[in-house]
Structures are given as C-alpha cells and as structure tokens.
Coordinates of C-alpha atoms and ligand atoms in Angstrom, one line a residue:
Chain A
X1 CA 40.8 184.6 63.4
X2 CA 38.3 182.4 62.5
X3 CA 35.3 183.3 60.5
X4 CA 32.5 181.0 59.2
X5 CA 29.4 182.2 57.3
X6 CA 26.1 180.5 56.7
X7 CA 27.6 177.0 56.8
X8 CA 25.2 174.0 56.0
X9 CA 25.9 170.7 56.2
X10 CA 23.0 167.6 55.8
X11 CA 23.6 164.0 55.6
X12 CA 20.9 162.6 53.8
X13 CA 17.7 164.4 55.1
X14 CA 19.3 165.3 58.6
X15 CA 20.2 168.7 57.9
X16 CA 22.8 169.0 61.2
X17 CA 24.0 172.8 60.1
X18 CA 21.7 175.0 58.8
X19 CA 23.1 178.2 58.4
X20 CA 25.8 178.5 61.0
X21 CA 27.7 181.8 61.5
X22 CA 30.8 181.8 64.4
X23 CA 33.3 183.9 65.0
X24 CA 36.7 183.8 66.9
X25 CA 39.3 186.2 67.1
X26 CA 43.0 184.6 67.7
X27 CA 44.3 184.1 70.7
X28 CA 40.8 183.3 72.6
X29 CA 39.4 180.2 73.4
X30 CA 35.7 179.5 72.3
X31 CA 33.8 177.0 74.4
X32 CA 30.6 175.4 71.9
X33 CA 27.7 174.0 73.7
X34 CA 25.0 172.5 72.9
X35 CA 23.0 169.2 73.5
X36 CA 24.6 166.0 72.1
X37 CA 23.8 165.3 68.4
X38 CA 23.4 169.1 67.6
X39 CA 26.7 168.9 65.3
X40 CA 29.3 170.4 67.2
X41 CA 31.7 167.8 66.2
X42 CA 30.7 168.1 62.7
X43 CA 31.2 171.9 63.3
X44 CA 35.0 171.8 63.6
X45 CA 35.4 169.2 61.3
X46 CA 34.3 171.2 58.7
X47 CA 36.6 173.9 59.3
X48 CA 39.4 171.4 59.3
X49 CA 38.0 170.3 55.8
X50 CA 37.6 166.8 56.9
X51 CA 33.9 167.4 56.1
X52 CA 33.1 169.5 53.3
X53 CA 30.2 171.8 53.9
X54 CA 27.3 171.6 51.4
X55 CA 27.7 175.8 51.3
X56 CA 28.5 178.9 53.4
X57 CA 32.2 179.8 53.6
X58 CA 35.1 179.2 56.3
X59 CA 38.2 182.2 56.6
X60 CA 41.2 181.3 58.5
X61 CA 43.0 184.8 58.6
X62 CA 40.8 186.2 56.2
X63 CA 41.8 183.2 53.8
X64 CA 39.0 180.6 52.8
X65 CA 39.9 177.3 53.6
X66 CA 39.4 175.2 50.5
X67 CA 41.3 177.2 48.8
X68 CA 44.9 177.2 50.7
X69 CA 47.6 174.7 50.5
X70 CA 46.5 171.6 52.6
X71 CA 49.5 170.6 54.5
X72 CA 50.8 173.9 55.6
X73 CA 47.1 174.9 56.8
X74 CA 47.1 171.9 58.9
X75 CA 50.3 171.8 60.0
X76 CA 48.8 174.9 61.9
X77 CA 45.8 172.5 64.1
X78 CA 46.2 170.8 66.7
X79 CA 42.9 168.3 67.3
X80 CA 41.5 166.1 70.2
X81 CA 39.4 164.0 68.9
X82 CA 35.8 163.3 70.7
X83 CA 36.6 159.2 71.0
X84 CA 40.4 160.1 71.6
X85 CA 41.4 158.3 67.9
X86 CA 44.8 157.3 69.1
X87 CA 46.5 154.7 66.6
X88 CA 46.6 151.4 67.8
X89 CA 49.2 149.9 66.6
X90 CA 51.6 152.6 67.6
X91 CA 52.5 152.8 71.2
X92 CA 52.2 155.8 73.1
X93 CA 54.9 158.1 72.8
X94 CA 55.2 157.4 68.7
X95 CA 51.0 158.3 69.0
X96 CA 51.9 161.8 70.9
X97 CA 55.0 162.4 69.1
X98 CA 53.2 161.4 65.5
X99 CA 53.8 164.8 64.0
X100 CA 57.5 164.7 64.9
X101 CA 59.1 161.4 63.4
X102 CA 57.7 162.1 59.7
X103 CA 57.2 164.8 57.3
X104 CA 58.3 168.5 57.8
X105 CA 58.5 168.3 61.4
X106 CA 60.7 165.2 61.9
X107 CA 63.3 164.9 64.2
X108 CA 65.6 162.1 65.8
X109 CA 63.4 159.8 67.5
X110 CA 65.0 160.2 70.4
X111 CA 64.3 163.6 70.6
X112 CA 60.6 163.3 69.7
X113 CA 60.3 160.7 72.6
X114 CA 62.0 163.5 75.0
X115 CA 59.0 165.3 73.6
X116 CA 56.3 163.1 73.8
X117 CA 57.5 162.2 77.5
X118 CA 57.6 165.8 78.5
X119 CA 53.9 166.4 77.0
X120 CA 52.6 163.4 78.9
X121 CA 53.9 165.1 81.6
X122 CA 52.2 167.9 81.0
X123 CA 48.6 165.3 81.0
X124 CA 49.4 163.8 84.4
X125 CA 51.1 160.7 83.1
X126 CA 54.2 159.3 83.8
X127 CA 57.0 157.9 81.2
X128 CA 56.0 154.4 82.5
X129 CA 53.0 154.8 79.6
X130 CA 55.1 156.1 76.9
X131 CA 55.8 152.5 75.7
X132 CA 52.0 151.0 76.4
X133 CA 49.8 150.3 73.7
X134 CA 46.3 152.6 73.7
X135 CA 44.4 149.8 73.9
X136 CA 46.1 148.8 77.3
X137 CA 44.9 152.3 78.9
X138 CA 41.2 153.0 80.2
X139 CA 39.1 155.4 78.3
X140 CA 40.2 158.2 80.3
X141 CA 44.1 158.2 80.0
X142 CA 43.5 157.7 76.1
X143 CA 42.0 161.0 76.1
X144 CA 45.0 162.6 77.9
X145 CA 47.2 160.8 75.8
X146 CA 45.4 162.2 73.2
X147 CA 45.4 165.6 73.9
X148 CA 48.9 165.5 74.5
X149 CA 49.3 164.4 71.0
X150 CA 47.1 167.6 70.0
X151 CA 49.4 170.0 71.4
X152 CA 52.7 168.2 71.3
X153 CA 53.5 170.3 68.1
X154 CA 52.7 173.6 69.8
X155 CA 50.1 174.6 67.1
X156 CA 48.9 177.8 67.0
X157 CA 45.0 176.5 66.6
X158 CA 43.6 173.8 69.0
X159 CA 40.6 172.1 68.9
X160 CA 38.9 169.9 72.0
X161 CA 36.6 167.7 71.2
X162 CA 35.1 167.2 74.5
X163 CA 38.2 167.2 76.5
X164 CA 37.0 166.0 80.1
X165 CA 34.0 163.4 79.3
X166 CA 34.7 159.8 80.6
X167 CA 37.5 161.9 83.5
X168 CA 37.3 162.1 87.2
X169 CA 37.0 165.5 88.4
X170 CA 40.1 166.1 89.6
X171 CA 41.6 165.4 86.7
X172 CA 38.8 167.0 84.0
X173 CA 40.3 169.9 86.3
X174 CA 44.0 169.2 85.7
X175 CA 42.9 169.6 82.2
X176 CA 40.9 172.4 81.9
X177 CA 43.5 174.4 83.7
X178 CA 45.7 172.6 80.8
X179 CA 44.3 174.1 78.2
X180 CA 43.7 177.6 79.7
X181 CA 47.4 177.5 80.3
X182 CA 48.1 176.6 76.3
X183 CA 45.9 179.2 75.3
X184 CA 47.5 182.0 77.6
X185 CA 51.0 181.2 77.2
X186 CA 51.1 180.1 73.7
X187 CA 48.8 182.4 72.4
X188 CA 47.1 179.7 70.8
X189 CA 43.6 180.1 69.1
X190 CA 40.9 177.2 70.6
X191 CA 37.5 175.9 69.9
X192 CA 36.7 173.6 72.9
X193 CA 33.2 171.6 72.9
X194 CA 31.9 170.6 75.9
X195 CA 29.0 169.2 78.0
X196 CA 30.7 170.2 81.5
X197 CA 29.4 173.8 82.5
X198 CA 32.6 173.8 84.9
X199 CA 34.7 173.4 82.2
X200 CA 33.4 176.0 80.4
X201 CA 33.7 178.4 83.2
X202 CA 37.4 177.4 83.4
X203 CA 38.2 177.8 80.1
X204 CA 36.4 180.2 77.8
X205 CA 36.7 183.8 77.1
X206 CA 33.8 183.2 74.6
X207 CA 31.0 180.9 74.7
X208 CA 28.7 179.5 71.8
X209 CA 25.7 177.6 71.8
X210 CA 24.4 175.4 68.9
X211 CA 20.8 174.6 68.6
X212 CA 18.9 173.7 65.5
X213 CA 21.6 173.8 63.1
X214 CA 22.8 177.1 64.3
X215 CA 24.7 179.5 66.7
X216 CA 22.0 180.4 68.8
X217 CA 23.9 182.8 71.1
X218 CA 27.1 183.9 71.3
X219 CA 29.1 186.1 73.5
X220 CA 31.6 186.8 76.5
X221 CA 32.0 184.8 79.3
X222 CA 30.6 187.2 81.9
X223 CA 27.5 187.0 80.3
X224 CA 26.5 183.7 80.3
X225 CA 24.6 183.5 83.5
X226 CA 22.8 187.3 81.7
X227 CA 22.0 185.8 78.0
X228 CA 18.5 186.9 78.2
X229 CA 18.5 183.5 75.7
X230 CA 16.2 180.8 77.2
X231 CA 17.7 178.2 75.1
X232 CA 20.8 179.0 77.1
X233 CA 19.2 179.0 80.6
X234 CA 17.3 175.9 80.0
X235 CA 21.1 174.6 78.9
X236 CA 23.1 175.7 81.7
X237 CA 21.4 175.3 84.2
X238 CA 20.2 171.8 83.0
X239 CA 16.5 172.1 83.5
X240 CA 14.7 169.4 81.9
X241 CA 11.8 171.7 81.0
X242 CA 12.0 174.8 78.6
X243 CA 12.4 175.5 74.7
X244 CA 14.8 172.3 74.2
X245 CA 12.6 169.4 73.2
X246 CA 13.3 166.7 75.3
X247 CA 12.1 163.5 74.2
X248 CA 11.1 161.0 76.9
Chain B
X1 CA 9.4 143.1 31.9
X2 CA 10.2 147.2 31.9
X3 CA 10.8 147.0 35.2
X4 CA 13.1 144.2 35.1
X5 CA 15.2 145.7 32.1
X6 CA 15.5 149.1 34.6
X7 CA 17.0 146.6 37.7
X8 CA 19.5 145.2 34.6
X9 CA 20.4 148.4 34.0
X10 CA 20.8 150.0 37.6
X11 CA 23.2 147.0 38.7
X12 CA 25.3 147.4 35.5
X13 CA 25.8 151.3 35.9
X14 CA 26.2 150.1 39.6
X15 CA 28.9 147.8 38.7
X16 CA 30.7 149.7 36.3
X17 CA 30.2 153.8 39.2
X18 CA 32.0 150.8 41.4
X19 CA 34.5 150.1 38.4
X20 CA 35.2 153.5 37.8
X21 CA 35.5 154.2 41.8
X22 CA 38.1 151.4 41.9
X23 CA 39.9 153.1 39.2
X24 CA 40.4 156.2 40.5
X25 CA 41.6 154.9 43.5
X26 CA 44.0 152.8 42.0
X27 CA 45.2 155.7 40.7
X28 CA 45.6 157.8 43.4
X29 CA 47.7 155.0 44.6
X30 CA 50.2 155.3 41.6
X31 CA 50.4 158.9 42.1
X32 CA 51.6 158.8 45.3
X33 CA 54.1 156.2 44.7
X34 CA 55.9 158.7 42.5
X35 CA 55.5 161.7 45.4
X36 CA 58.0 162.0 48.3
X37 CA 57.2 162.0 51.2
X38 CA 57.5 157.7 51.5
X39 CA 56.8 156.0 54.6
X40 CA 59.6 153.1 54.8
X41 CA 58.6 151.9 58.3
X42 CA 55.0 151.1 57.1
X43 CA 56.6 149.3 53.8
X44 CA 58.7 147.0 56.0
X45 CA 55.9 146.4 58.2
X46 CA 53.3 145.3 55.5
X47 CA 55.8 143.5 54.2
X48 CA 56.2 141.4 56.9
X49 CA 52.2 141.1 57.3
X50 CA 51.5 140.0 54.0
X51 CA 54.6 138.2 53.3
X52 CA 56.4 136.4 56.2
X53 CA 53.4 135.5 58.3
X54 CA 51.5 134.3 55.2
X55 CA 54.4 131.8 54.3
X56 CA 52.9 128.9 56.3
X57 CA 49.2 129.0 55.4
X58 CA 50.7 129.7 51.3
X59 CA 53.4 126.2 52.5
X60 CA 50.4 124.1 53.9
X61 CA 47.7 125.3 50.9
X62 CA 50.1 124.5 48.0
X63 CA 51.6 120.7 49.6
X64 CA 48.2 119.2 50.1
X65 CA 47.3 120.5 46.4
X66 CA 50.5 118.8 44.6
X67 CA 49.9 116.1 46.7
X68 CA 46.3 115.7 45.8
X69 CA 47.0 116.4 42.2
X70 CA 49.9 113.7 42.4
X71 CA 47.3 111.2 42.9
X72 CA 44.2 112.8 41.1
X73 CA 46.1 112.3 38.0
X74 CA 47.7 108.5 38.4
X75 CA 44.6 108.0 39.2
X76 CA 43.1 109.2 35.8
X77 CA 46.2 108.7 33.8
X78 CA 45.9 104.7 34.9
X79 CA 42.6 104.5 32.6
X80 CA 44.6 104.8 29.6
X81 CA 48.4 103.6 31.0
X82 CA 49.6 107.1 31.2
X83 CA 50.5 107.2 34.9
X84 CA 53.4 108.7 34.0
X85 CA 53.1 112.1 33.1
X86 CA 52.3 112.6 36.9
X87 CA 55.5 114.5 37.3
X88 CA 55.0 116.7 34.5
X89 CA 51.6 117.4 35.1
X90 CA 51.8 118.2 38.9
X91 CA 54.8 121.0 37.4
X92 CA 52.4 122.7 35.2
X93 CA 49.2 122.3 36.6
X94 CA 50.9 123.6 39.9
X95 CA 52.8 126.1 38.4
X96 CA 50.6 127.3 35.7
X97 CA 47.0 127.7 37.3
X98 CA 46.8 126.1 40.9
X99 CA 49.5 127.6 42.7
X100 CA 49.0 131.5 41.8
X101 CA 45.2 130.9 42.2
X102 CA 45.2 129.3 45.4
X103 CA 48.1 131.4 46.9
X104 CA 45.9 134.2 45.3
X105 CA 42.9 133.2 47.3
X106 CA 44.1 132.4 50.4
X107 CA 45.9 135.9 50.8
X108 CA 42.8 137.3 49.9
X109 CA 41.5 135.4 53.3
X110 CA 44.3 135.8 55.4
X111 CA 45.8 139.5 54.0
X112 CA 42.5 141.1 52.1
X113 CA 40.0 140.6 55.2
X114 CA 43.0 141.9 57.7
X115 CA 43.6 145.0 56.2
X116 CA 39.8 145.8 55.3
X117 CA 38.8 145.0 58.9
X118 CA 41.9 147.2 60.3
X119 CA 41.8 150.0 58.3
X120 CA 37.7 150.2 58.3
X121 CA 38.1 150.2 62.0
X122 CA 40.3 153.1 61.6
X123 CA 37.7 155.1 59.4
X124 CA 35.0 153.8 62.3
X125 CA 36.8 155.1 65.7
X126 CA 38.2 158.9 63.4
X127 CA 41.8 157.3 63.4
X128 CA 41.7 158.6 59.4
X129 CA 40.7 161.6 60.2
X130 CA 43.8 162.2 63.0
X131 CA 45.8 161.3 60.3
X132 CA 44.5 163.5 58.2
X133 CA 44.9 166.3 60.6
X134 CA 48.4 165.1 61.3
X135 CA 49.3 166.2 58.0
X136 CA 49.5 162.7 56.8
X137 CA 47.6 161.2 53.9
X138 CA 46.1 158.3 54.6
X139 CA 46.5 156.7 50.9
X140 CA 50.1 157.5 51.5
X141 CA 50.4 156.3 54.9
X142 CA 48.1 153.4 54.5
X143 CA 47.4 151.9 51.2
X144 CA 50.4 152.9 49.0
X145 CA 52.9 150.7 51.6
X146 CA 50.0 147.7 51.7
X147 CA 50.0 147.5 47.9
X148 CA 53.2 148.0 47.2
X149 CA 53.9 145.2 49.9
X150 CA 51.3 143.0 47.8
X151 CA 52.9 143.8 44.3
X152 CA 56.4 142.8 45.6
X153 CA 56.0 139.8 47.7
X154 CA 53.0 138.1 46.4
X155 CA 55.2 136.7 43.2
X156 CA 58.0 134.9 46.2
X157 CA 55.0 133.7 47.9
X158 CA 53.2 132.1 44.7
X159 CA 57.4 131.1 43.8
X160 CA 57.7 129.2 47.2
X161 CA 53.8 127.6 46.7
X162 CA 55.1 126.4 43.1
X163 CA 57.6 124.7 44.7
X164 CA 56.5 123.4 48.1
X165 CA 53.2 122.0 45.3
X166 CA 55.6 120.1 43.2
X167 CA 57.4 118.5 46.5
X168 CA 54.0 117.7 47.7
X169 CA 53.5 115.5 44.3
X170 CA 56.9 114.4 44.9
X171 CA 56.0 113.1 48.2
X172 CA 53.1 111.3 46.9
X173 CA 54.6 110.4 43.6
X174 CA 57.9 108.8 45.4
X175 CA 56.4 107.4 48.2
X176 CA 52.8 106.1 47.7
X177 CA 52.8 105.9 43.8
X178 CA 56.5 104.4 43.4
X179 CA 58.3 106.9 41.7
X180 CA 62.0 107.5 40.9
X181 CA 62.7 110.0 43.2
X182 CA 65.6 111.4 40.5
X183 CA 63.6 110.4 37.1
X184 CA 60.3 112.5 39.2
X185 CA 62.9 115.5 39.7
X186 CA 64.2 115.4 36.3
X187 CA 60.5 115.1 34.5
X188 CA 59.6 118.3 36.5
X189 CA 62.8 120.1 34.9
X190 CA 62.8 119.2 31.4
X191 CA 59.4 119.8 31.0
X192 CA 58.9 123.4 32.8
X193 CA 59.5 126.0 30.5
X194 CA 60.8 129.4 31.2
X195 CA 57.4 130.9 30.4
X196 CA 55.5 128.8 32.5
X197 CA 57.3 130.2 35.3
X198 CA 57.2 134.0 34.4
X199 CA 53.3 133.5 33.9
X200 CA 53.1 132.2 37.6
X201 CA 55.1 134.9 39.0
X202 CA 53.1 137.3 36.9
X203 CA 50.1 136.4 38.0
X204 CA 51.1 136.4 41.5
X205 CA 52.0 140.5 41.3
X206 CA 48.7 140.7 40.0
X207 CA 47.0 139.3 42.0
X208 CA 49.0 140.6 45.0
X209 CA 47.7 143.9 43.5
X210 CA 44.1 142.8 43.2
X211 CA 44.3 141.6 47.3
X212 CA 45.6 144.6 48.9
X213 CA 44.5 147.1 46.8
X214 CA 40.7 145.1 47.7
X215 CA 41.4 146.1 51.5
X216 CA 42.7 149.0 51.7
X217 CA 39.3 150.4 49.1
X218 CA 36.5 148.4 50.6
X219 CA 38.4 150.0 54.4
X220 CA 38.6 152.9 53.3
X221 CA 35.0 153.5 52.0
X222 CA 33.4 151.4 55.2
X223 CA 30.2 152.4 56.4
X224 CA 30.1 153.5 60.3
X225 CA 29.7 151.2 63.1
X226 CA 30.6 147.9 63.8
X227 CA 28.3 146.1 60.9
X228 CA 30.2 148.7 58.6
X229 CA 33.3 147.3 59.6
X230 CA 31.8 143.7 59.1
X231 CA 30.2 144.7 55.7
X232 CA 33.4 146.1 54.4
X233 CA 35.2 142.8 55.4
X234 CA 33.2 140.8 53.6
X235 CA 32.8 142.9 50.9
X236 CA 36.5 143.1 50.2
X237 CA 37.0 139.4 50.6
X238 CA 34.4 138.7 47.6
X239 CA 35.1 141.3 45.5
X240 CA 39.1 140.0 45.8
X241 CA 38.2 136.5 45.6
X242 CA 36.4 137.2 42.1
X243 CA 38.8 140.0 40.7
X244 CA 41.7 137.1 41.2
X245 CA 39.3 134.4 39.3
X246 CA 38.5 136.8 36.9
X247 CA 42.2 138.1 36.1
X248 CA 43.4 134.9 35.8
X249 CA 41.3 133.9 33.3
X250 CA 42.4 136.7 31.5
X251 CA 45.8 136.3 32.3
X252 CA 45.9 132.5 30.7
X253 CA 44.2 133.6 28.1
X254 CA 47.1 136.2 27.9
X255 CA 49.8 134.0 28.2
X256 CA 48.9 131.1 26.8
X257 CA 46.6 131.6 23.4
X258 CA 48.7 132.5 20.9
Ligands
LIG301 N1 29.6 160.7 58.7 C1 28.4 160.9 59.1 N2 27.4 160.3 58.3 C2 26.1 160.5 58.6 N3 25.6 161.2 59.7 C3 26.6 161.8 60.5 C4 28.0 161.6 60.2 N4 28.6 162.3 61.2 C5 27.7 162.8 62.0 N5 26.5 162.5 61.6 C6 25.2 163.0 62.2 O1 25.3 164.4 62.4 C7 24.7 164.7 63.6 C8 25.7 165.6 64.5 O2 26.8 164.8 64.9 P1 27.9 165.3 65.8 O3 28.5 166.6 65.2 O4 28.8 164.2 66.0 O5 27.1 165.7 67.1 P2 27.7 166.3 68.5 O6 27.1 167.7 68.6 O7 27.2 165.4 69.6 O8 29.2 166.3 68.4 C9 24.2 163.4 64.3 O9 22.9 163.3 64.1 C10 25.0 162.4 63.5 O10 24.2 161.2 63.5
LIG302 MG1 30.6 165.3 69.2

C-alpha cells in the first residue's frame, strides 16, 4: 500500500503540490489525471525519493520512505519514464536488461539478453531491435522499449509515466492491455498517469485527479462517469469550458 | 562604496558555497571508490575516452610546442652566443611546465566539455534519474569510473607529450638549426633529472583529476533544457581550464622552491 499525506512540493514560488493526500492499496492499479503541468510527474517522483518533498509524509507498507534502506526499496519499482530516459549509449537489450547485468540482480549476460528479448516481446518488438541504439528508434518504440525495461525485473510496484502518448492506437492498446495484464497476473501495485481517457478506462481500478496542487477526487472506476466533481466532467469529457482555467 | 563592498563579499562567499560544493563532491567520489559494488565496464570505457582517443590531439599539441620552443630559444639564446642550451632547454621547459599544462588544457577541451555535455544531457532527458531508480548510483556509475580514468591515464598522456615535445625540438633542432642529432639526444639526458620527470607526471594525475572531476560536477548540477546543457559545458571548461592554471602554479611552487 501506498499512502501519502499532505505532501507539498514548490520550486521557487510555483507551489506544484499543495497538500496532496493519495491512497493505493496493493495490488490495484491507480490511473492519475489531470491537465498537463499539474505535477503528476512530480507526484511519483517524490515517492520514489528522486524529489524530496518540502513536507507531508509518504508510507510504503506502512513504512515512511526516507527512512528505509535505499537500494532494497527501489529494487522493489519498476518506472517508465514520461520522455522514455533510455541510455544512449547502451543498446537496447543492455537498456531493458539494465537491472540484470549489475548489482544484486546480475546474471550471465546471456541470460539477461534471453530476458530482455522475451520482454520486448512482450512490447511488440522483435529481437531485430535488441542490438539498435535508442536513438535509432522513433519516439514511440523508445517508449516501449522503455517500459519493457520497467518491468523486465518483475517489480512488485510500477509506475507509467504516460505510457501511450506519442503511440498509434493500436498499439497505445497493445499497451494498456500490457499493463492490465502485469497488474493482474503479477499482482503488481501501479500508478499510471495519463492524458488518454481510453486508457484509463482499460486500465484502472482507481482513478485520481490532480488539480491545484491536490487530489481533487478520487475513487473507483465505475464511478467516474457519476463523480458529481465538475473538475472531473469538465476533464473527461474534454469540454473546453468549466472550472479548469483555460488560458487562450 | 557599501554597496560595492556587499557585491565583494557575495561573489567571495559565492566562490568559496562553490568551493565547498566541489568539495563535497569530490568526496563522495573517494567514498565510493572504497565501496563495492565497481563498475569495470564503465572504467575500461572511460579509459579509452579520455586516454586512447586523446593520444593524437595530446601528439599534435606537444610536437608543434617543442618545435616552436626549439626555435624560440636559438632564437633568443643567439643574442648572447648561447644557442646551445636548445636541447636542454626544450627538455625542461617541455617537461617541467609546457607539456603537463598544455596536455592539461587540451583534455580539458577535448575530455572536460564531453563529459559535461553527456552527462548534463543525461540529467536533462531523466537518464539520472532511471539510474537512480535502477538501483544504480549515478556518482558510482558515472563519475567515480571518469575520474578514476583521468587520475590514471592523464600522467601516460602528459609522459608521451613530454616526449613527442622533445622530438619536436629534435626535429627542428637537427634539421633546421644544425644539430648533432646524438650530442641533441645526449644533452636532453644528462640534463633531465629524475625529479623533473616525477613533477610532470605529478602534475598530470592532478590535473587529470581537476578535468574529469570538472565534467562530471558542472553535468551533474546542469540546469534544465538545452542552454543548461550549454551553460554547464561552458562552465566546466572554464572552471577546468583555471583549476589546471591555478594548481600548477602551486604545484611548481611545490616542487621546485625549496
Ligand atoms: N526540476 C524542476 N525544477 C523546477 N520546476 C520543475 C521541475 N520539475 C518540474 N517542475 C515544474 O513543476 C510543474 C509540474 O511538472 P510535472 O510534474 O512534470 O507536470 P505533469 O503533470 O505534466 O507531469 C511544472 O510547472 C514544471 O515546470
Ligand atoms: Mg509529466
């Protein structure tokens, strides 16, 4: 379960979190929403201590997250990154199978390549990529390489950043059943941010939506479409009119 | 005149927050040299980037110095009939001052600006933060291998500039000037002395130090976007370029006062 309580984080005087409280029980998958700029990324980050909240708390299983030991606790994530943050100057497979040819995890390379191959697989994409450079591949099959290198360790918490912008909709499909897939047969815990109201349908059990620094609603799936919430109707449904300020 | 004293004093505790930033990260560098786990593959590879493929712009840089130098100094030696001493002063001037500096500088234009850029672009596109999330420490992964690279290689490289310096006098000296080629090779011998050499290589690890460690801080602390990738270039190239001056004045002074 994660738990986080009155989190705040500014940079400068843009205060992007002001007081956010979320909730999700392990084993579900939460889908965040909100507009762009809002903080979602900055959201997860923080609970992945990349960013450290100005205050408000963060529980993983009850413990708080700046106080456990780093490597195990992360060992634990799996994260797609929003821009796909593939390395470079590693080719594909040694991107996906990262995890697996150092530290505690590390194999025989030629295992982890068996790996990463079989988890590209699982993305819609061949071996023929495995030895590519990322910067050979369009923005879209980064992001699937990407996520493949999120879940290649089978962690038991995933993070999306935006899992299906920049795809075609066949395969933003292929992915979203992806990761509803991971979720029920691994058990896995996710947080999935996302733009794409289809995806969100596909995926979550529980939906979120950020506005002004906080969680504005929150609840189950089924009653998205009945949040009483105009924030989320306006949201949902796209209007360009409502409470959210649209600047033109 | 208040006002001015108050902008002396902001850029000095400036300079010495930076100082003390630079420190620390140093440092944390150190510590993680003595803390498994060690990434080899990154070691080899940084040692080929800062090492191998710097070997011909270190080559070309140190022969046109010895070679200038060669003539600089018949030139100025012929006012008062000491041509002579070319050979012996193209060893030490080379070996002493010109050919860590200049090997110095130039890695901190070829290696310094490569590594700020790269790693800056990491911090830019969240590639330090995957690594992060990969359980891998990016001062680990990263810097420690670059630094470590620069500490070990940069004395060969200023070794092989010492030497490819003196041939370039040679060239000039036994060619243009009318030299003995083996009287020219013999000066150089008898009169380099075992110190003059260890200073050189000395400063080189230093300086290799000074270059790397340059990149990997100014990437690591880039601003966002592409002009904080350009900034952080820039910046580590200046601030390398000056650290180098300065620590081999200090470094002479070291060595060579006594
Ligand atoms: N490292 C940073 N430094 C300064 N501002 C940042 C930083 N990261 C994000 N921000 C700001 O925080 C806000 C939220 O960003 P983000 O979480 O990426 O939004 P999104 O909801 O689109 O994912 C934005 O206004 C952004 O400019
Ligand atoms: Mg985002």
């Amino acid at each position: 379960m994660i738990r986080m309580t009155d989190v705040h984080k500014a940079f400068g005087a843009n205060k992007v979190l002001r007081g956010a409280n979320l909730t999700v029980p392990t084993g579900q998958s939460m889908v965040v929403i909100g507009g762009s700029g809002t903080g979602k990324s900055i959201l997860i980050k923080c609970i992945l201590g990349l960013v450290q909240p100005d205050s408000g708390t963060i529980e993983v299983d009850g413990q708080d997250v700046t106080r456990v030991p780093r490597d195990a606790f992360l060992a634990r994530f799996g994260m797609l990154f929003q821009g796909g943050a593939l390395f470079d100057s590693l080719p594909v497979w040694q991107n996906v199978a990262f995890r697996l040819l150092r530290g505690s995890l590390k194999r025989p390379r030629a295992e982890a390549r068996e790996i990463a191959i079989e988890k590209l697989r699982r993305v819609g994409m061949g071996p023929d990529v495995a030895d590519r450079l990322p910067a050979e591949l369009s923005g879209g099959m980064q992001k699937r390489v990407s996520l493949a290198r999120a879940i290649c360790a089978e962690p038991e918490i995933i993070f999306f950043d935006e899992p299906t912008t920049g795809l075609d909709p066949i395969m933003a499909g292929v992915i979203n059943d992806l990761i509803r897939e991971i979720v029920t047969e691994m058990g896995a815990t996710a947080i999935t941010i996302t733009h794409d109201m289809t995806s969100v349908r596909a995926i979550a059990d529980q939906v979120a939506m950020l506005h002004g620094g906080q969680i504005r609603w929150t609840g189950p799936i089924a009653d998205l479409d009945q949040s009483g919430d105009p924030y989320v109707d306006q949201f949902i449904h796209g209007r360009p009119t409502g409470p959210i300020e649209t600047l033109r | 005149m208040i006002r001015l004293l108050a902008a002396i004093g902001a850029g000095v505790l400036g300079l010495l927050a930076g100082l003390g930033r630079l420190t620390l990260f140093a440092a944390e560098t150190v510590s993680h040299a003595v803390r498994p786990p060690f990434y080899g593959r990154e070691f080899l590879n940084a040692l080929v980037q800062v090492g191998y493929f710097s070997l011909p712009v270190v080559g070309l840089t140190a022969l046109f110095t010895g070679g200038a130098l060669a003539l600089q100094i018949y030139a100025g030696g012929a006012r008062f009939s000491a041509e002579a001493v070319v050979p012996q002063i193209v060893a030490i001037g080379m070996v002493r001052e010109l050919g860590p500096v200049l090997v110095g500088l130039m890695i901190a234009a070829r290696v310094t600006s490569s590594i700020a850029a790269e790693i800056a672009t990491m911090k830019v596109t969240e590639q330090l933060d995957a690594l992060v999330t990969l359980s891998t420490n990016p001062m680990k992964y990263l810097t420690l291998p670059r630094v470590l690279a620069g500490l070990l290689v940069m004395p060969v490289l200023v070794g092989v500039g010492d030497i490819i310096g003196i041939y370039g006098g040679y060239l000039v000296g036994t060619r243009s000037l009318g030299f003995n080629a083996a009287a020219y090779l013999q000066n150089t011998a008898d009169f380099l002395e075992p110190l003059d050499i260890i200073s050189s290589l000395t400063k080189g690890a230093v300086f290799g130090v000074i270059a790397t460690l340059m990149g990997c801080y100014y990437g690591m602390h880039s601003d966002r976007g592409a002009m904080g990738v350009g900034r952080a270039t820039k910046g580590s190239v200046v601030a390398a370029a000056v650290l180098i001056l300065a620590a081999n004045f200090l470094l002479t002074n070291l060595f060579f006062t006594a």
